[in-house]
mmCIF file of C-alpha atoms and ligand atoms in Angstrom:
data_model
loop_
_atom_site.group_PDB
_atom_site.id
_atom_site.type_symbol
_atom_site.label_atom_id
_atom_site.label_comp_id
_atom_site.label_asym_id
_atom_site.label_seq_id
_atom_site.Cartn_x
_atom_site.Cartn_y
_atom_site.Cartn_z
ATOM 1 C CA MET A 11 2.527 -6.463 43.189
ATOM 2 C CA ASP A 12 0.922 -8.526 40.564
ATOM 3 C CA VAL A 13 -0.337 -6.586 37.880
ATOM 4 C CA VAL A 14 -1.858 -7.160 34.234
ATOM 5 C CA ALA A 15 -1.858 -5.023 31.060
ATOM 6 C CA GLY A 16 -5.362 -3.756 30.402
ATOM 7 C CA VAL A 17 -5.749 -2.704 26.233
ATOM 8 C CA ASP A 18 -8.382 -1.534 24.592
ATOM 9 C CA ILE A 19 -7.637 -0.923 20.934
ATOM 10 C CA GLY A 20 -10.041 1.465 19.379
ATOM 11 C CA GLY A 21 -9.461 3.823 16.212
ATOM 12 C CA THR A 22 -7.864 6.769 17.090
ATOM 13 C CA ASN A 23 -6.046 5.844 20.361
ATOM 14 C CA THR A 24 -5.743 3.135 22.287
ATOM 15 C CA VAL A 25 -4.988 3.411 26.132
ATOM 16 C CA VAL A 26 -2.418 0.797 27.747
ATOM 17 C CA GLY A 27 -3.418 0.284 32.029
ATOM 18 C CA LEU A 28 -1.532 -1.466 34.414
ATOM 19 C CA VAL A 29 -4.450 -2.685 36.527
ATOM 20 C CA THR A 30 -4.390 -4.734 40.179
ATOM 21 C CA ARG A 31 -6.775 -7.923 40.824
ATOM 22 C CA GLU A 32 -8.705 -5.219 42.936
ATOM 23 C CA GLY A 33 -9.174 -2.969 40.131
ATOM 24 C CA GLU A 34 -7.129 -0.123 40.411
ATOM 25 C CA ILE A 35 -5.699 1.298 37.943
ATOM 26 C CA LEU A 36 -1.437 1.744 39.001
ATOM 27 C CA ALA A 37 -0.531 3.389 36.003
ATOM 28 C CA GLU A 38 -1.662 4.181 32.202
ATOM 29 C CA ARG A 39 -0.515 5.056 28.718
ATOM 30 C CA ARG A 40 -2.295 6.251 25.472
ATOM 31 C CA ILE A 41 -0.766 4.984 21.551
ATOM 32 C CA ASP A 42 -1.919 7.020 18.763
ATOM 33 C CA THR A 43 -3.474 3.620 16.670
ATOM 34 C CA THR A 44 -3.475 5.630 13.417
ATOM 35 C CA ALA A 45 1.049 6.258 13.904
ATOM 36 C CA TYR A 46 1.333 2.232 13.054
ATOM 37 C CA PRO A 47 0.082 1.190 10.225
ATOM 38 C CA ASP A 48 2.002 -2.284 10.691
ATOM 39 C CA VAL A 49 0.540 -3.855 13.694
ATOM 40 C CA ASP A 50 4.156 -5.315 14.126
ATOM 41 C CA LEU A 51 5.266 -1.965 14.884
ATOM 42 C CA PHE A 52 1.868 -1.305 16.707
ATOM 43 C CA CYS A 53 1.989 -5.098 19.152
ATOM 44 C CA ASP A 54 6.116 -3.554 19.685
ATOM 45 C CA ALA A 55 4.439 -0.482 21.144
ATOM 46 C CA ILE A 56 2.410 -1.717 23.343
ATOM 47 C CA ALA A 57 5.199 -4.416 24.816
ATOM 48 C CA ALA A 58 7.393 -1.745 25.042
ATOM 49 C CA ASN A 59 4.751 0.453 26.952
ATOM 50 C CA VAL A 60 3.839 -2.255 29.424
ATOM 51 C CA ALA A 61 7.263 -3.169 30.142
ATOM 52 C CA SER A 62 8.282 0.847 31.117
ATOM 53 C CA MET A 63 5.128 1.257 33.520
ATOM 54 C CA ALA A 64 6.249 -2.080 34.736
ATOM 55 C CA GLU A 65 9.399 -0.508 35.587
ATOM 56 C CA ARG A 66 8.302 2.565 37.625
ATOM 57 C CA ILE A 67 6.596 0.497 40.160
ATOM 58 C CA ASP A 68 7.929 -0.765 42.731
ATOM 59 C CA ASP A 69 8.022 -5.219 42.315
ATOM 60 C CA CYS A 70 5.982 -5.300 40.171
ATOM 61 C CA LEU A 71 4.553 -8.402 37.991
ATOM 62 C CA VAL A 72 2.798 -8.221 34.561
ATOM 63 C CA ARG A 73 1.214 -11.342 34.528
ATOM 64 C CA GLY A 74 -0.393 -11.333 31.385
ATOM 65 C CA ILE A 75 -2.127 -9.205 28.913
ATOM 66 C CA GLY A 76 -5.829 -8.982 28.381
ATOM 67 C CA ILE A 77 -7.387 -6.630 25.134
ATOM 68 C CA GLY A 78 -10.753 -5.085 24.017
ATOM 69 C CA ALA A 79 -10.772 -4.611 20.393
ATOM 70 C CA PRO A 80 -13.706 -4.068 17.835
ATOM 71 C CA ASN A 81 -14.618 -7.101 15.840
ATOM 72 C CA GLY A 82 -12.217 -8.893 18.350
ATOM 73 C CA ASN A 83 -12.411 -12.844 18.141
ATOM 74 C CA TYR A 84 -12.313 -14.313 21.826
ATOM 75 C CA TYR A 85 -11.163 -18.028 20.029
ATOM 76 C CA SER A 86 -8.909 -17.489 17.900
ATOM 77 C CA GLY A 87 -7.451 -14.303 19.383
ATOM 78 C CA THR A 88 -7.787 -12.379 15.876
ATOM 79 C CA ILE A 89 -9.251 -8.754 15.020
ATOM 80 C CA GLU A 90 -11.300 -9.209 12.186
ATOM 81 C CA GLU A 91 -12.440 -6.797 9.357
ATOM 82 C CA ALA A 92 -12.827 -3.489 12.174
ATOM 83 C CA PRO A 93 -13.717 -0.503 9.606
ATOM 84 C CA ASN A 94 -13.018 1.389 12.077
ATOM 85 C CA LEU A 95 -8.871 0.280 12.507
ATOM 86 C CA VAL A 96 -6.036 0.778 9.935
ATOM 87 C CA TRP A 97 -5.131 -2.835 9.762
ATOM 88 C CA LYS A 98 -7.426 -4.871 7.211
ATOM 89 C CA GLY A 99 -8.375 -8.447 6.975
ATOM 90 C CA ILE A 100 -7.568 -10.793 9.749
ATOM 91 C CA ILE A 101 -5.347 -9.916 12.112
ATOM 92 C CA PRO A 102 -3.989 -12.002 14.587
ATOM 93 C CA PHE A 103 -3.406 -10.292 16.919
ATOM 94 C CA ALA A 104 -2.970 -11.730 20.406
ATOM 95 C CA ASP A 105 -0.128 -14.153 18.693
ATOM 96 C CA LEU A 106 1.680 -11.074 17.086
ATOM 97 C CA LEU A 107 1.437 -9.644 20.872
ATOM 98 C CA GLY A 108 1.976 -12.733 22.725
ATOM 99 C CA SER A 109 5.280 -13.031 20.597
ATOM 100 C CA ALA A 110 6.231 -8.601 21.445
ATOM 101 C CA SER A 111 5.919 -9.151 25.123
ATOM 102 C CA ARG A 112 6.935 -12.837 25.691
ATOM 103 C CA LEU A 113 3.329 -12.900 27.900
ATOM 104 C CA PRO A 114 -0.381 -14.574 27.779
ATOM 105 C CA VAL A 115 -2.177 -12.442 25.926
ATOM 106 C CA SER A 116 -6.333 -13.272 25.837
ATOM 107 C CA LEU A 117 -8.508 -10.848 23.308
ATOM 108 C CA THR A 118 -12.448 -10.467 23.064
ATOM 109 C CA ASN A 119 -14.500 -7.588 21.363
ATOM 110 C CA ASP A 120 -14.867 -4.215 22.762
ATOM 111 C CA ALA A 121 -18.569 -5.223 24.055
ATOM 112 C CA ASN A 122 -17.622 -8.591 25.591
ATOM 113 C CA ALA A 123 -14.052 -7.469 27.556
ATOM 114 C CA ALA A 124 -16.536 -4.565 29.563
ATOM 115 C CA ALA A 125 -19.630 -6.852 30.507
ATOM 116 C CA ILE A 126 -16.535 -8.524 32.238
ATOM 117 C CA GLY A 127 -15.450 -6.008 33.802
ATOM 118 C CA GLU A 128 -18.329 -5.390 35.027
ATOM 119 C CA MET A 129 -18.864 -8.417 36.486
ATOM 120 C CA MET A 130 -15.311 -7.933 38.197
ATOM 121 C CA TYR A 131 -15.735 -4.176 39.413
ATOM 122 C CA GLY A 132 -19.161 -3.170 38.660
ATOM 123 C CA ALA A 133 -22.824 -3.067 38.569
ATOM 124 C CA ALA A 134 -22.301 -7.058 37.779
ATOM 125 C CA ARG A 135 -20.524 -8.455 40.876
ATOM 126 C CA HIS A 136 -21.949 -11.740 41.968
ATOM 127 C CA MET A 137 -24.161 -11.905 39.167
ATOM 128 C CA ARG A 138 -23.976 -14.826 36.818
ATOM 129 C CA ASP A 139 -26.905 -13.720 34.610
ATOM 130 C CA PHE A 140 -26.416 -11.093 32.639
ATOM 131 C CA VAL A 141 -26.617 -8.365 29.184
ATOM 132 C CA LEU A 142 -24.439 -5.514 29.270
ATOM 133 C CA VAL A 143 -25.438 -3.034 26.069
ATOM 134 C CA THR A 144 -22.614 0.116 25.093
ATOM 135 C CA LEU A 145 -25.039 2.910 24.197
ATOM 136 C CA GLY A 146 -22.429 5.042 22.247
ATOM 137 C CA THR A 147 -21.379 5.736 18.850
ATOM 138 C CA GLY A 148 -23.038 1.948 17.765
ATOM 139 C CA LEU A 149 -25.414 -0.307 20.365
ATOM 140 C CA GLY A 150 -22.439 -3.221 21.276
ATOM 141 C CA SER A 151 -23.555 -5.954 24.039
ATOM 142 C CA GLY A 152 -21.819 -8.846 26.498
ATOM 143 C CA PHE A 153 -23.837 -11.748 27.642
ATOM 144 C CA VAL A 154 -23.036 -13.695 30.326
ATOM 145 C CA THR A 155 -25.049 -16.480 31.339
ATOM 146 C CA GLY A 156 -23.994 -18.856 33.863
ATOM 147 C CA GLY A 157 -21.388 -16.847 35.051
ATOM 148 C CA GLU A 158 -20.170 -17.546 31.285
ATOM 149 C CA LEU A 159 -19.587 -14.910 28.587
ATOM 150 C CA MET A 160 -21.038 -16.428 25.417
ATOM 151 C CA TYR A 161 -19.486 -16.436 22.834
ATOM 152 C CA GLY A 162 -21.259 -19.496 20.591
ATOM 153 C CA SER A 163 -19.383 -21.206 17.884
ATOM 154 C CA THR A 164 -18.026 -18.290 16.205
ATOM 155 C CA GLY A 165 -16.657 -16.216 18.942
ATOM 156 C CA PHE A 166 -19.403 -13.406 17.356
ATOM 157 C CA ALA A 167 -21.975 -14.134 19.179
ATOM 158 C CA GLY A 168 -24.413 -11.564 21.552
ATOM 159 C CA GLU A 169 -24.402 -9.014 18.751
ATOM 160 C CA LEU A 170 -27.609 -7.187 20.183
ATOM 161 C CA GLY A 171 -27.303 -4.224 18.348
ATOM 162 C CA HIS A 172 -27.234 -5.781 14.625
ATOM 163 C CA VAL A 173 -30.999 -7.814 15.558
ATOM 164 C CA ILE A 174 -33.233 -6.322 12.803
ATOM 165 C CA VAL A 175 -36.157 -4.287 14.805
ATOM 166 C CA VAL A 176 -37.413 -2.768 11.637
ATOM 167 C CA GLN A 177 -38.218 -4.806 8.328
ATOM 168 C CA ASN A 178 -36.878 -2.658 5.439
ATOM 169 C CA GLY A 179 -36.029 -0.191 8.588
ATOM 170 C CA ARG A 180 -32.665 2.647 8.671
ATOM 171 C CA ARG A 181 -29.271 1.067 6.503
ATOM 172 C CA CYS A 182 -27.138 -0.505 9.093
ATOM 173 C CA GLY A 183 -23.096 -0.651 8.414
ATOM 174 C CA CYS A 184 -23.051 -4.024 8.627
ATOM 175 C CA GLY A 185 -24.711 -4.045 4.855
ATOM 176 C CA ARG A 186 -28.366 -5.054 6.445
ATOM 177 C CA ARG A 187 -31.298 -2.791 6.990
ATOM 178 C CA GLY A 188 -34.036 -2.381 10.236
ATOM 179 C CA CYS A 189 -30.905 -2.961 13.111
ATOM 180 C CA LEU A 190 -31.431 -2.320 16.660
ATOM 181 C CA GLU A 191 -28.659 0.413 16.899
ATOM 182 C CA THR A 192 -29.790 2.365 13.836
ATOM 183 C CA TYR A 193 -32.261 3.679 16.634
ATOM 184 C CA VAL A 194 -30.701 2.985 19.687
ATOM 185 C CA SER A 195 -27.482 4.997 19.256
ATOM 186 C CA ALA A 196 -26.242 7.993 19.325
ATOM 187 C CA PRO A 197 -26.285 8.477 15.840
ATOM 188 C CA GLY A 198 -29.791 6.611 16.516
ATOM 189 C CA ILE A 199 -31.481 9.147 18.345
ATOM 190 C CA VAL A 200 -30.234 12.148 16.281
ATOM 191 C CA ARG A 201 -31.747 10.535 13.002
ATOM 192 C CA THR A 202 -34.945 10.412 15.379
ATOM 193 C CA VAL A 203 -34.960 13.363 16.167
ATOM 194 C CA GLY A 204 -34.818 14.443 12.644
ATOM 195 C CA GLU A 205 -37.846 12.168 11.497
ATOM 196 C CA VAL A 206 -39.645 13.819 14.314
ATOM 197 C CA LEU A 207 -38.798 17.087 13.585
ATOM 198 C CA ALA A 208 -39.909 16.413 9.597
ATOM 199 C CA GLU A 209 -43.438 14.707 11.167
ATOM 200 C CA TYR A 210 -44.454 17.632 13.677
ATOM 201 C CA GLY A 211 -43.604 20.725 13.321
ATOM 202 C CA TRP A 212 -43.270 21.233 16.527
ATOM 203 C CA ARG A 213 -41.463 24.257 18.201
ATOM 204 C CA SER A 214 -37.923 22.768 18.999
ATOM 205 C CA ASP A 215 -34.493 24.702 19.928
ATOM 206 C CA LEU A 216 -33.346 21.122 18.264
ATOM 207 C CA ALA A 217 -34.562 23.069 14.536
ATOM 208 C CA ALA A 218 -31.460 25.219 14.305
ATOM 209 C CA ILE A 219 -28.453 22.501 15.001
ATOM 210 C CA PRO A 220 -28.047 20.678 11.556
ATOM 211 C CA LEU A 221 -28.667 17.576 12.111
ATOM 212 C CA ARG A 222 -25.198 16.338 10.710
ATOM 213 C CA SER A 223 -23.624 18.261 13.877
ATOM 214 C CA MET A 224 -26.130 17.274 16.302
ATOM 215 C CA THR A 225 -24.902 15.352 19.140
ATOM 216 C CA SER A 226 -27.762 12.238 21.534
ATOM 217 C CA ARG A 227 -26.362 15.212 24.503
ATOM 218 C CA ASP A 228 -28.243 18.394 22.844
ATOM 219 C CA VAL A 229 -30.768 15.835 22.300
ATOM 220 C CA ALA A 230 -30.346 15.244 25.764
ATOM 221 C CA ASP A 231 -29.993 18.872 27.134
ATOM 222 C CA ALA A 232 -33.306 20.113 25.471
ATOM 223 C CA ALA A 233 -35.263 17.063 26.893
ATOM 224 C CA ALA A 234 -34.225 18.137 29.963
ATOM 225 C CA GLN A 235 -35.196 21.139 29.697
ATOM 226 C CA GLY A 236 -38.657 19.436 28.292
ATOM 227 C CA ASP A 237 -38.340 20.570 24.454
ATOM 228 C CA VAL A 238 -41.485 18.611 23.687
ATOM 229 C CA VAL A 239 -39.233 16.514 20.342
ATOM 230 C CA ALA A 240 -36.108 16.285 22.104
ATOM 231 C CA ARG A 241 -38.682 14.158 24.446
ATOM 232 C CA GLU A 242 -40.194 12.814 21.562
ATOM 233 C CA ALA A 243 -37.023 11.184 19.872
ATOM 234 C CA PHE A 244 -35.967 9.847 23.730
ATOM 235 C CA GLU A 245 -39.853 7.640 24.597
ATOM 236 C CA ARG A 246 -39.569 6.752 20.675
ATOM 237 C CA THR A 247 -35.877 5.536 21.463
ATOM 238 C CA GLY A 248 -36.318 3.813 24.714
ATOM 239 C CA THR A 249 -39.809 1.961 23.686
ATOM 240 C CA VAL A 250 -38.112 0.583 20.787
ATOM 241 C CA LEU A 251 -34.523 -1.050 23.002
ATOM 242 C CA GLY A 252 -37.355 -2.024 25.631
ATOM 243 C CA ARG A 253 -39.261 -4.304 24.016
ATOM 244 C CA THR A 254 -36.066 -5.516 22.151
ATOM 245 C CA LEU A 255 -34.766 -5.783 25.695
ATOM 246 C CA ALA A 256 -38.378 -8.094 26.893
ATOM 247 C CA ASN A 257 -37.976 -10.438 23.564
ATOM 248 C CA ILE A 258 -34.159 -11.136 24.573
ATOM 249 C CA ALA A 259 -35.387 -11.689 28.161
ATOM 250 C CA ALA A 260 -37.402 -14.782 26.864
ATOM 251 C CA ILE A 261 -34.059 -16.700 25.576
ATOM 252 C CA THR A 262 -31.239 -15.670 28.228
ATOM 253 C CA SER A 263 -33.840 -14.839 31.274
ATOM 254 C CA PRO A 264 -31.144 -12.134 32.601
ATOM 255 C CA GLU A 265 -30.876 -11.139 36.754
ATOM 256 C CA ALA A 266 -30.507 -7.751 34.916
ATOM 257 C CA PHE A 267 -30.014 -5.238 31.560
ATOM 258 C CA ILE A 268 -26.758 -3.246 32.494
ATOM 259 C CA LEU A 269 -26.358 0.215 29.999
ATOM 260 C CA PHE A 270 -23.075 1.483 29.693
ATOM 261 C CA GLY A 271 -22.667 4.736 28.012
ATOM 262 C CA GLY A 272 -23.681 8.198 26.517
ATOM 263 C CA LEU A 273 -26.941 7.258 25.703
ATOM 264 C CA ALA A 274 -26.884 5.947 29.115
ATOM 265 C CA ALA A 275 -25.760 8.825 30.723
ATOM 266 C CA SER A 276 -28.869 10.454 29.456
ATOM 267 C CA GLY A 277 -30.388 8.451 33.076
ATOM 268 C CA ARG A 278 -34.291 8.652 33.310
ATOM 269 C CA LEU A 279 -35.211 10.219 29.388
ATOM 270 C CA ILE A 280 -33.878 6.976 28.346
ATOM 271 C CA PHE A 281 -34.493 4.194 31.425
ATOM 272 C CA GLU A 282 -38.029 5.631 31.700
ATOM 273 C CA PRO A 283 -39.120 4.398 28.577
ATOM 274 C CA THR A 284 -36.851 1.175 28.010
ATOM 275 C CA GLN A 285 -37.902 0.128 32.004
ATOM 276 C CA ARG A 286 -41.450 0.799 31.116
ATOM 277 C CA GLU A 287 -41.986 -1.150 27.230
ATOM 278 C CA MET A 288 -39.933 -3.851 28.278
ATOM 279 C CA GLU A 289 -42.240 -4.827 31.450
ATOM 280 C CA SER A 290 -45.252 -4.626 29.479
ATOM 281 C CA ASN A 291 -43.552 -6.650 26.833
ATOM 282 C CA MET A 292 -42.266 -9.399 29.351
ATOM 283 C CA LEU A 293 -43.409 -12.406 28.766
ATOM 284 C CA PRO A 294 -45.501 -13.386 32.392
ATOM 285 C CA VAL A 295 -43.314 -15.918 34.337
ATOM 286 C CA LEU A 296 -40.512 -13.529 33.804
ATOM 287 C CA LYS A 297 -42.963 -9.867 34.893
ATOM 288 C CA GLY A 298 -40.582 -8.492 37.702
ATOM 289 C CA SER A 299 -37.563 -10.516 37.638
ATOM 290 C CA VAL A 300 -35.238 -8.609 35.225
ATOM 291 C CA ARG A 301 -33.778 -5.190 36.539
ATOM 292 C CA LEU A 302 -32.452 -2.525 34.759
ATOM 293 C CA LEU A 303 -29.168 -0.768 35.981
ATOM 294 C CA MET A 304 -26.851 1.870 35.099
ATOM 295 C CA SER A 305 -23.456 0.741 34.719
ATOM 296 C CA LYS A 306 -20.912 1.604 37.974
ATOM 297 C CA LEU A 307 -17.861 1.902 35.020
ATOM 298 C CA MET A 308 -18.805 4.882 34.122
ATOM 299 C CA GLU A 309 -16.658 7.304 35.946
ATOM 300 C CA SER A 310 -13.583 5.184 35.610
ATOM 301 C CA ASN A 311 -11.605 4.025 32.412
ATOM 302 C CA ALA A 312 -13.962 1.024 31.451
ATOM 303 C CA ALA A 313 -12.479 -0.498 28.574
ATOM 304 C CA VAL A 314 -9.671 -0.669 30.757
ATOM 305 C CA LEU A 315 -10.378 -2.165 33.455
ATOM 306 C CA GLY A 316 -12.627 -4.645 31.979
ATOM 307 C CA ALA A 317 -9.622 -6.033 29.072
ATOM 308 C CA ALA A 318 -7.066 -6.770 32.289
ATOM 309 C CA ALA A 319 -10.766 -8.025 33.840
ATOM 310 C CA LEU A 320 -10.175 -10.474 30.947
ATOM 311 C CA ALA A 321 -6.742 -11.137 31.562
ATOM 312 C CA TRP A 322 -7.388 -11.769 35.236
ATOM 313 C CA THR A 323 -10.128 -13.956 34.403
ATOM 314 C CA ASP A 324 -8.803 -16.689 31.760
ATOM 315 C CA LEU A 325 -4.588 -16.597 33.847
ATOM 316 C CA ASP A 326 -7.322 -17.526 37.196
ATOM 317 C CA LYS A 327 -8.655 -20.190 34.861
ATOM 318 C CA GLY A 328 -5.463 -21.296 33.715
ATOM 319 C CA ILE A 329 -7.079 -20.881 30.179
ATOM 320 C CA VAL A 330 -3.456 -18.582 29.077
HETATM 321 ZN ZN1 LIG B 10 -26.695 -4.187 12.041
#
């Protein structure tokens, strides 16, 4: 049976899975990323895990490897200055893993891989124009136009999280101020709760939780109980997101924005204000043309599936 390996590189854990063309994960292993300060040894470990998983499956042929990595550059196969990884600088990761495994390797950033996964296995099947938005500790995005992922001239196109939405706004990890992800992300909504509490002094159960340890889940739970501060925080978060999506729609005219991740799992709480603000700010010719959808890969290992979908796509194109 033909499979590819999907590799999801994270700051703490890396997950490696063997995935069929239909998106079935036949085997999966977890590697402690922090245990490998030497990237060569890390690549050897991935290659060894891929080989040993394949040995346990009858007639298994590994065709290639796809990787989703923070700050991954599809063009060069490099991981560049990723703040949460142990390896600093510009790492020629695809070349290193290619040498270690003797397999064709494709690499892109994690949100782009998730978009390809959604196109092959999830809510974007049969779509040629959509944007995947991941709402977690940051805001990642993958833009697909005409059936192709948009990489731009550098390989780093489609960074929706770093569109500036508030002049002189909140400080962002990228070194600038007012980026979308400082408002629309798990830490972003917690910061908004802090502002709402300070502004209104409304009675709220959230006041009892220190902001440092508050999670977006706490905010969602409180909002579901009718907490006014939590509801206001979701309103503001959805408002910023919806307006920004209307702006993006004016540029790429997607069929859909697909939301993924912890904050997206809050369902109506985030979808309602986002949909309303998106539609009310939409360019008239585009009104009613853009759907707001939930990812269909939330329950499965979307990152591994996305990385595998990248490998299948590139093998089919004959690129690798
Ligand atoms: Zn930023």
